[in-house]
Coordinates of C-alpha atoms and ligand atoms in Angstrom, one line a residue:
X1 CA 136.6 95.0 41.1
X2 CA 139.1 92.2 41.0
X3 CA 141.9 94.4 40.4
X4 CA 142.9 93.8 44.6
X5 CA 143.0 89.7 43.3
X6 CA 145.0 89.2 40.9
X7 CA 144.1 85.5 39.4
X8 CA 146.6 83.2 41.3
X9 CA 149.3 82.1 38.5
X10 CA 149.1 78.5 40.1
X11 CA 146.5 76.9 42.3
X12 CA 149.3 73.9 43.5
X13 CA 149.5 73.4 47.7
X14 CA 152.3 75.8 48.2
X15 CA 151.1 78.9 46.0
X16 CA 147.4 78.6 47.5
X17 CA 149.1 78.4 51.3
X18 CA 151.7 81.1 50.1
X19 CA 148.2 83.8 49.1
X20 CA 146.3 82.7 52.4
X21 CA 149.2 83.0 54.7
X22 CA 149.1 87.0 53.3
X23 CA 145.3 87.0 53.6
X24 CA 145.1 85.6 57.4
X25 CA 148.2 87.8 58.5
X26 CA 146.2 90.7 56.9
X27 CA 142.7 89.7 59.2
X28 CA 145.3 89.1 62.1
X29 CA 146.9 92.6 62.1
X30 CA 144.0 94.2 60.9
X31 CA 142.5 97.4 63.0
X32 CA 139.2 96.0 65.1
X33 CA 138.5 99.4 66.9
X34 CA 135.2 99.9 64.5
X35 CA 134.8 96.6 64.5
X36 CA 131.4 97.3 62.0
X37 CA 133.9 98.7 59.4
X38 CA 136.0 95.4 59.9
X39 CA 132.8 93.1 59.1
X40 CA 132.2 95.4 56.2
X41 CA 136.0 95.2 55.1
X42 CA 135.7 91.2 54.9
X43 CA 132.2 90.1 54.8
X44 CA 130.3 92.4 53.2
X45 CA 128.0 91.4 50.9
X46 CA 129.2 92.9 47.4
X47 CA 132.4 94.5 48.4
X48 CA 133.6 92.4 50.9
X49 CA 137.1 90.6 50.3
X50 CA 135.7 87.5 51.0
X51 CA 133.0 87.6 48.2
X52 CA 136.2 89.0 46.0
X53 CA 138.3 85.8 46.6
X54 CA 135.3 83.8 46.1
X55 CA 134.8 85.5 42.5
X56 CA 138.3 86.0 42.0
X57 CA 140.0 82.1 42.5
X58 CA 137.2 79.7 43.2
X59 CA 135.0 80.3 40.6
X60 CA 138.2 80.4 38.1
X61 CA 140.0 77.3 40.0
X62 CA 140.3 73.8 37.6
X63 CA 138.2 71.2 39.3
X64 CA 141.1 69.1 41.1
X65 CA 142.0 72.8 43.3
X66 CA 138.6 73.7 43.8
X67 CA 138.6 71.4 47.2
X68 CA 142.2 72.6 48.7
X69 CA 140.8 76.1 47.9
X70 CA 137.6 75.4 49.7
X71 CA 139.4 74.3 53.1
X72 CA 141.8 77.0 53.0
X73 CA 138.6 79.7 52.2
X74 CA 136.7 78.5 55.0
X75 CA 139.7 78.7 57.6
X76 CA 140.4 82.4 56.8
X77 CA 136.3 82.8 56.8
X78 CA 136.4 81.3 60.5
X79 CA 139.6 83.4 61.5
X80 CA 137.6 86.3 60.4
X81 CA 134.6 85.4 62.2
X82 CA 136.0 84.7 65.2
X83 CA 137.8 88.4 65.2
X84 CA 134.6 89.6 65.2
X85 CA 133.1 87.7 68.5
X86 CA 136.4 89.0 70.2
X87 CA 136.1 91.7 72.9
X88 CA 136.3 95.0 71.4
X89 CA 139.8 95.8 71.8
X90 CA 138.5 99.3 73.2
X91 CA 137.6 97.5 76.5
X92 CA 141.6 96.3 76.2
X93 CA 144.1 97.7 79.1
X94 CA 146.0 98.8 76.7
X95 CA 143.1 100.7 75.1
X96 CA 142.0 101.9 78.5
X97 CA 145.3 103.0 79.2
X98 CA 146.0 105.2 75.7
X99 CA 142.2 106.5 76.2
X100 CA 144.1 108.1 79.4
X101 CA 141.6 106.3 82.1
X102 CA 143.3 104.7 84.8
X103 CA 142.0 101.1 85.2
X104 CA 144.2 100.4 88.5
X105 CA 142.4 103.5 90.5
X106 CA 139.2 101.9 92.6
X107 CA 136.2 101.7 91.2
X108 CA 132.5 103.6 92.5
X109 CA 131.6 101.9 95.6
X110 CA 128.3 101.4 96.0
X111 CA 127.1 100.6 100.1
X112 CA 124.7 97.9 100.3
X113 CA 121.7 99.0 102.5
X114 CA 121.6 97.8 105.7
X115 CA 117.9 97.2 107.7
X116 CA 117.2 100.3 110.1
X117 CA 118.4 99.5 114.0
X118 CA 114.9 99.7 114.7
X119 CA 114.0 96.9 112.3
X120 CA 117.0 95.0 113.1
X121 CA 116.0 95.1 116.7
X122 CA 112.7 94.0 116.2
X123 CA 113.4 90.9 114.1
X124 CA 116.1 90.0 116.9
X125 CA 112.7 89.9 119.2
X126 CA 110.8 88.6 116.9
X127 CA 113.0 86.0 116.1
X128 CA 113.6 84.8 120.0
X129 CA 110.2 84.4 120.4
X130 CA 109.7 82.4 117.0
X131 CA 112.8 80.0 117.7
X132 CA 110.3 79.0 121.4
X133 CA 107.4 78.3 118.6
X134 CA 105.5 81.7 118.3
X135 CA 104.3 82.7 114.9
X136 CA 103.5 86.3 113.8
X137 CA 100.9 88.2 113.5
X138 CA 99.7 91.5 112.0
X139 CA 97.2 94.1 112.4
X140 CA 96.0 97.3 110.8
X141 CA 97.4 101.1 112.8
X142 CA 93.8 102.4 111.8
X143 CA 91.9 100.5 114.8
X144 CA 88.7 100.7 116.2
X145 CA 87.5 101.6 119.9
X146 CA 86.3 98.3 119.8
X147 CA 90.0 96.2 119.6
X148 CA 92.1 99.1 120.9
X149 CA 90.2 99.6 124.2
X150 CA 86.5 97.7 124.9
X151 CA 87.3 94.5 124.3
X152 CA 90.9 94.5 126.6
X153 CA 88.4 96.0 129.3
X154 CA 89.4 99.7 129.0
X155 CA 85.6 100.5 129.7
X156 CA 84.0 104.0 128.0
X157 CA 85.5 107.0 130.0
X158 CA 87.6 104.4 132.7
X159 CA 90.7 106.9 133.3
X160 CA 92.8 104.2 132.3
X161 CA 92.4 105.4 128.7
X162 CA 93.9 108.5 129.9
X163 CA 96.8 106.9 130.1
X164 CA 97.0 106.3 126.3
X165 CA 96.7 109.6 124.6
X166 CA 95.1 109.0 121.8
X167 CA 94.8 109.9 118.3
X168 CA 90.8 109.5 116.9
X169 CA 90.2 109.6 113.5
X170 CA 88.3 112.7 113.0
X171 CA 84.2 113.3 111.9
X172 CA 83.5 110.2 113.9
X173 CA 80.8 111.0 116.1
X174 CA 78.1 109.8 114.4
X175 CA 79.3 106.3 114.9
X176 CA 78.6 103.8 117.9
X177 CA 81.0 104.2 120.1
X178 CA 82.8 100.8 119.9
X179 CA 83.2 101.5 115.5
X180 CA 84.6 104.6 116.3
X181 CA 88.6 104.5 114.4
X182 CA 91.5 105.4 116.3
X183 CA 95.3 105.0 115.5
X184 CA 96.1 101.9 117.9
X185 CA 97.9 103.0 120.8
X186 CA 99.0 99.5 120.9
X187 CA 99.5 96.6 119.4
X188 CA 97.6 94.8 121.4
X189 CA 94.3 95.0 119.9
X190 CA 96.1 92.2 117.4
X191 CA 95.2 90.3 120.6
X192 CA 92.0 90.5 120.6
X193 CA 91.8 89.8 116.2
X194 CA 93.8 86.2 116.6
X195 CA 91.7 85.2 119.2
X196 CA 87.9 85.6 117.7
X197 CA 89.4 84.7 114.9
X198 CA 91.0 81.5 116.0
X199 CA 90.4 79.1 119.1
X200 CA 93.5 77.8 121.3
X201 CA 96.4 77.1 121.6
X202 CA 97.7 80.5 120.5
X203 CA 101.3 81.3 120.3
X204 CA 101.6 84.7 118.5
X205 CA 104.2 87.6 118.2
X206 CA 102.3 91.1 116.7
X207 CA 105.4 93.5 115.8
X208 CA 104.2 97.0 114.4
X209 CA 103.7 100.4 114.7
X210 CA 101.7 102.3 117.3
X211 CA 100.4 106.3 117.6
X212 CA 100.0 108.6 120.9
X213 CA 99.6 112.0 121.1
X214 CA 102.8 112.4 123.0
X215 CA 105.5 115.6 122.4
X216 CA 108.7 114.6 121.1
X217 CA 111.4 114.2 123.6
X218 CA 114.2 112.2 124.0
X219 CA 112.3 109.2 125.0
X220 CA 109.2 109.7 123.5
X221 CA 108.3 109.7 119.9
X222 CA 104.3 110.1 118.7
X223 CA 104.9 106.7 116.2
X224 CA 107.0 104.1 117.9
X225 CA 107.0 100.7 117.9
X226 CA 106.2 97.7 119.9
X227 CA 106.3 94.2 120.0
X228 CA 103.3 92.0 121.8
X229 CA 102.9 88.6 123.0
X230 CA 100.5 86.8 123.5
X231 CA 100.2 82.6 124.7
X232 CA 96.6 81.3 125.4
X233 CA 96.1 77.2 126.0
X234 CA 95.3 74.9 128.6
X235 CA 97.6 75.6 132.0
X236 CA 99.3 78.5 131.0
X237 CA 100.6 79.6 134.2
X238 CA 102.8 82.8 135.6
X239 CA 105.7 80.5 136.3
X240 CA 105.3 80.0 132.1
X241 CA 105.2 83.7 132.0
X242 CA 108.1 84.6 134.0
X243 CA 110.4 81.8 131.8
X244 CA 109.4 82.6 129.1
X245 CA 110.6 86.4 129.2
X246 CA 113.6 85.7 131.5
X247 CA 115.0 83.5 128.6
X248 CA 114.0 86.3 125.8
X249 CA 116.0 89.1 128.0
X250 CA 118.9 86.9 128.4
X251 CA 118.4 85.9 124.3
X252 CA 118.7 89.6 123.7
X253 CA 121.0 90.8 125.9
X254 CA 123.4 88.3 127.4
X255 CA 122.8 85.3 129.5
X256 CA 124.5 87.6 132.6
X257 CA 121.7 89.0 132.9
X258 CA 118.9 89.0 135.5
X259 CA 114.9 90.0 135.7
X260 CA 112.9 90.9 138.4
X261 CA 108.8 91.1 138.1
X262 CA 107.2 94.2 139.5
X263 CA 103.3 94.6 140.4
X264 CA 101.8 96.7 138.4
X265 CA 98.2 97.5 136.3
X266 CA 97.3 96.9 133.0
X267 CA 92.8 96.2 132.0
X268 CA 93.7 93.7 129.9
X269 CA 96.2 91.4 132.3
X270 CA 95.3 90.2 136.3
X271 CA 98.2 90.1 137.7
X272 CA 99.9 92.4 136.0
X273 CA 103.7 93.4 136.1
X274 CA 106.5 95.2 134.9
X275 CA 109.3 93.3 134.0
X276 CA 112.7 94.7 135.0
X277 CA 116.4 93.7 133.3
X278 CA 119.5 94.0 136.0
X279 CA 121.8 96.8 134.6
X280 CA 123.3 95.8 131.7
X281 CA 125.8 98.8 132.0
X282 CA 126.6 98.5 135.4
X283 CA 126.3 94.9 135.9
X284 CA 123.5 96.3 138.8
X285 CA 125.8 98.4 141.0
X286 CA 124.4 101.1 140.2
X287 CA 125.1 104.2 137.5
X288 CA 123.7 107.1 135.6
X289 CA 122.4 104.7 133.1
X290 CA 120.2 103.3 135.6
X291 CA 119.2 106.3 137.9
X292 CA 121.5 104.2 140.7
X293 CA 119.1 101.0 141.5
X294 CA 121.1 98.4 139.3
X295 CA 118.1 97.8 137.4
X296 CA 116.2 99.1 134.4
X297 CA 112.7 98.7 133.3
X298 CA 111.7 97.2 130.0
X299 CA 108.4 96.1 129.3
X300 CA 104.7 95.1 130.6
X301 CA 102.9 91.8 131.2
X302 CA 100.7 89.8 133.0
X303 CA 98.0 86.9 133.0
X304 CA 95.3 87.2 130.5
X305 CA 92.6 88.9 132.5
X306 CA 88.9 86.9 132.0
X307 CA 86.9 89.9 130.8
X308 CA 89.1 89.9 128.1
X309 CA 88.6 85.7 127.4
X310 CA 84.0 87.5 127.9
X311 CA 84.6 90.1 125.3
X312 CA 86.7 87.2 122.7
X313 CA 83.8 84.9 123.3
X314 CA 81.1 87.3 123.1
X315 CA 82.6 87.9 119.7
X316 CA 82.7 84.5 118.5
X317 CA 79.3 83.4 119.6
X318 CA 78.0 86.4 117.2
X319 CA 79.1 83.2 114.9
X320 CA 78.5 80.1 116.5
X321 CA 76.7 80.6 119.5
X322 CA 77.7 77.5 121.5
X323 CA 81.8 78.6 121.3
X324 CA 83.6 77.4 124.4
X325 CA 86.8 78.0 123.7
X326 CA 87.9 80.6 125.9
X327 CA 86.1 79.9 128.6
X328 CA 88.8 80.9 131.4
X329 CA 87.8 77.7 133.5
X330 CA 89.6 75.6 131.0
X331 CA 92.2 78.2 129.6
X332 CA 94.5 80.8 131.1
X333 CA 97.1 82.5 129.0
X334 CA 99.7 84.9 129.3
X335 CA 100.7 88.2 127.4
X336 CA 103.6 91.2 127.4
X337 CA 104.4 94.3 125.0
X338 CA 107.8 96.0 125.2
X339 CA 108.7 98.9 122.9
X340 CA 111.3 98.4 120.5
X341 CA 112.8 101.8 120.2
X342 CA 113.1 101.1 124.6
X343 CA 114.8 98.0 123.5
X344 CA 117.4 99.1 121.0
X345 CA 118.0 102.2 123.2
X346 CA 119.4 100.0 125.9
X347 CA 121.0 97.6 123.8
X348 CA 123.4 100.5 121.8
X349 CA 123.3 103.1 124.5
X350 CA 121.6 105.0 122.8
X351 CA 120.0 108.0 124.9
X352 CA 118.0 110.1 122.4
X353 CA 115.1 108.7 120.5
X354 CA 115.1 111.0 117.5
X355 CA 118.4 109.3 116.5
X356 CA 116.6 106.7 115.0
X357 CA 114.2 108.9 113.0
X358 CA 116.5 111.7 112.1
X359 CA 118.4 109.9 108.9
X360 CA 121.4 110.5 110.0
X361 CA 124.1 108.3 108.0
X362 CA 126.8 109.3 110.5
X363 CA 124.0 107.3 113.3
X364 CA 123.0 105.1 111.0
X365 CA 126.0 103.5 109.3
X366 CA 127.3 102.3 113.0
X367 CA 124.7 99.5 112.3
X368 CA 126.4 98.4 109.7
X369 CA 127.7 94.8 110.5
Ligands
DAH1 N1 99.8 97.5 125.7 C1 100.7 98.0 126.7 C2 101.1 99.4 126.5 O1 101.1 99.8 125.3 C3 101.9 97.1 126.9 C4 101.5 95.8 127.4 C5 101.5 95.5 128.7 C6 101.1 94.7 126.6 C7 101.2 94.3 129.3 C8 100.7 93.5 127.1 C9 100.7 93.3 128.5 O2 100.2 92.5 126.3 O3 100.4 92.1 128.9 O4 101.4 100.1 127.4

């Protein structure tokens, strides 16, 4: 077993540096690709050329060696360890290169996702409206007749309801009609939640999906998505109104351009109007983009209408009967919904809708910034 150690002749400075320097040159040159076989080779427990030395010179070494031994033992010992916590030469260039793989090609590049231009769109809305102190809000897409229609004054069989093709939730007949589930049409039946829920001032965003029973076309999709607004508090007037959205269209698409407020009917507002963006193709002299009038029409809005303030109240008095707080004497309040798909489809040029629902990388990857 000792036959690889011959006892050292002398154990002075010079022979015992003399048999490390071999040792240490050994452990330096030595072959790490298994690097398991290389523990083995030095520490292992009963073979191991460490335990050899050990038995071989410092059990045999007169007293006045045994301490120069001892250093010289321990340095080889930390040499050794210390080839071991090396990086595998495998992972080497110069292993990489014999094993034939090409280190300077490039590596797999993985794309980083990227939010849909549909999200992205709606958290640039979102995100006007919350920098001018609106929070957000949420609601459910399963909705009852109740929030989706009565209480924003789309009264049973009023032909305004037309107007909103809707998806019912089927085997519901047996219900009241106001319990009656629906997919919203809208979001704004998120309205109608905030405020039984909580008095004024209210400054709320609702982003979501909504559900009609509409054919696909190039502007229309049956799931789309809008974004609501709603501000209730003491003096909330149209002049707040019209402000309020002329600095969100500039916000979202340049401070060039202009809006124009359009009568128009919605239950739940009185006035109501359509709010119109000048041409941001054109500049407003007029092209394809925008049928030739210089302007293009994004979105709905309008002064919270009172029955809606009766229909919140006669809610929260189901709790505390004496509740005051919308009583439209003392507040007014303002609200809009735009459509986001609208939105980004003027913002990108974009002129069919199904682009945004088709998963198309080529479509989606221009979004990419
Ligand atoms: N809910 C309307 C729609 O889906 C959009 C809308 C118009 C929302 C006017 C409003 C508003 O809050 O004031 O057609």
């Amino acid at each position: 077993m000792t036959e690889n150690f011959p006892q050292l002749s002398s154990f002075d400075e010079p022979s015992l540096d003399a048999a490390f320097a071999t040792l240490a040159e050994e452990v330096r040159t030595a072959d790490t690709t298994d690097i398991e076989a290389f523990r083995l080779h030095w520490l292992g427990r009963k073979q191991g050329r460490l335990k050899l030395i050990s038995e071989a010179w410092l059990k045999s070494a007169p007293p006045e060696a045994k301490k120069a031994l001892g250093i010289r033992f321990n340095q080889l010992k930390q040499q050794i360890e210390a080839a071991l916590e090396a990086p595998a030469p495998s992972t080497t260039r110069t292993a990489r290169a014999e094993q034939g793989i090409d280190i300077t090609l490039p590596g797999t590049v993985r794309a980083p996702g990227i939010p849909h231009p549909l999200l992205k769109t709606m958290h640039e809305i979102v995100s006007v409206f919350h920098h001018l102190g609106y929070s957000t809000n949420l609601g459910p897409q399963v909705e009852s007749d109740f929030y989706n229609f009565e209480a924003l004054n789309f009264p049973p069989n009023h032909p305004a309801r037309d107007t909103q093709d809707t998806l019912l939730i089927a085997a519901q007949q047996s219900r009241p009609s106001r319990d009656r589930l629906l997919m919203r049409t809208h979001t704004s039946p998120v309205q109608i939640r905030t405020m039984i829920a909580q008095a004024p001032p209210i400054r709320i965003v609702i982003p979501g999906k909504v559900h009609r029973n509409d054919a696909a076309d190039a502007t229309h999709s049956p799931i789309f998505h809008q974004v609501e607004g709603l501000c209730v508090g003491p003096n909330i007037t149209f002049s707040d109104l019209k402000g309020t959205l002329d600095h969100a269209m500039k916000a979202l698409f340049g401070s060039d351009v202009r809006t124009r407020f359009f009568p128009s009917f919605f239950p739940f507002t009185e006035p109501s109007a359509d709010v119109q963006i000048s041409c941001i193709f054109c500049g407003g002299k007029g092209c394809r983009k925008c049928k030739h009038s210089g302007w293009i029409e994004l979105l709905g809005c309008g002064m919270v209408d009172p029955a809606v303030f009766a229909a919140v109240t006669e809610e929260r008095r189901k709790i505390n009967p004496a509740d005051d707080a919308y009583n439209p004497e003392k507040i007014t309040g303002f609200a809009f919904g735009m459509g986001v798909e609208r939105i980004a489809m003027v913002q990108h040029g974009i002129s069919d809708i199904g682009h945004f629902y088709s998963g198309d990388m080529r479509f989606l990857e221009q979004f990419a910034s």
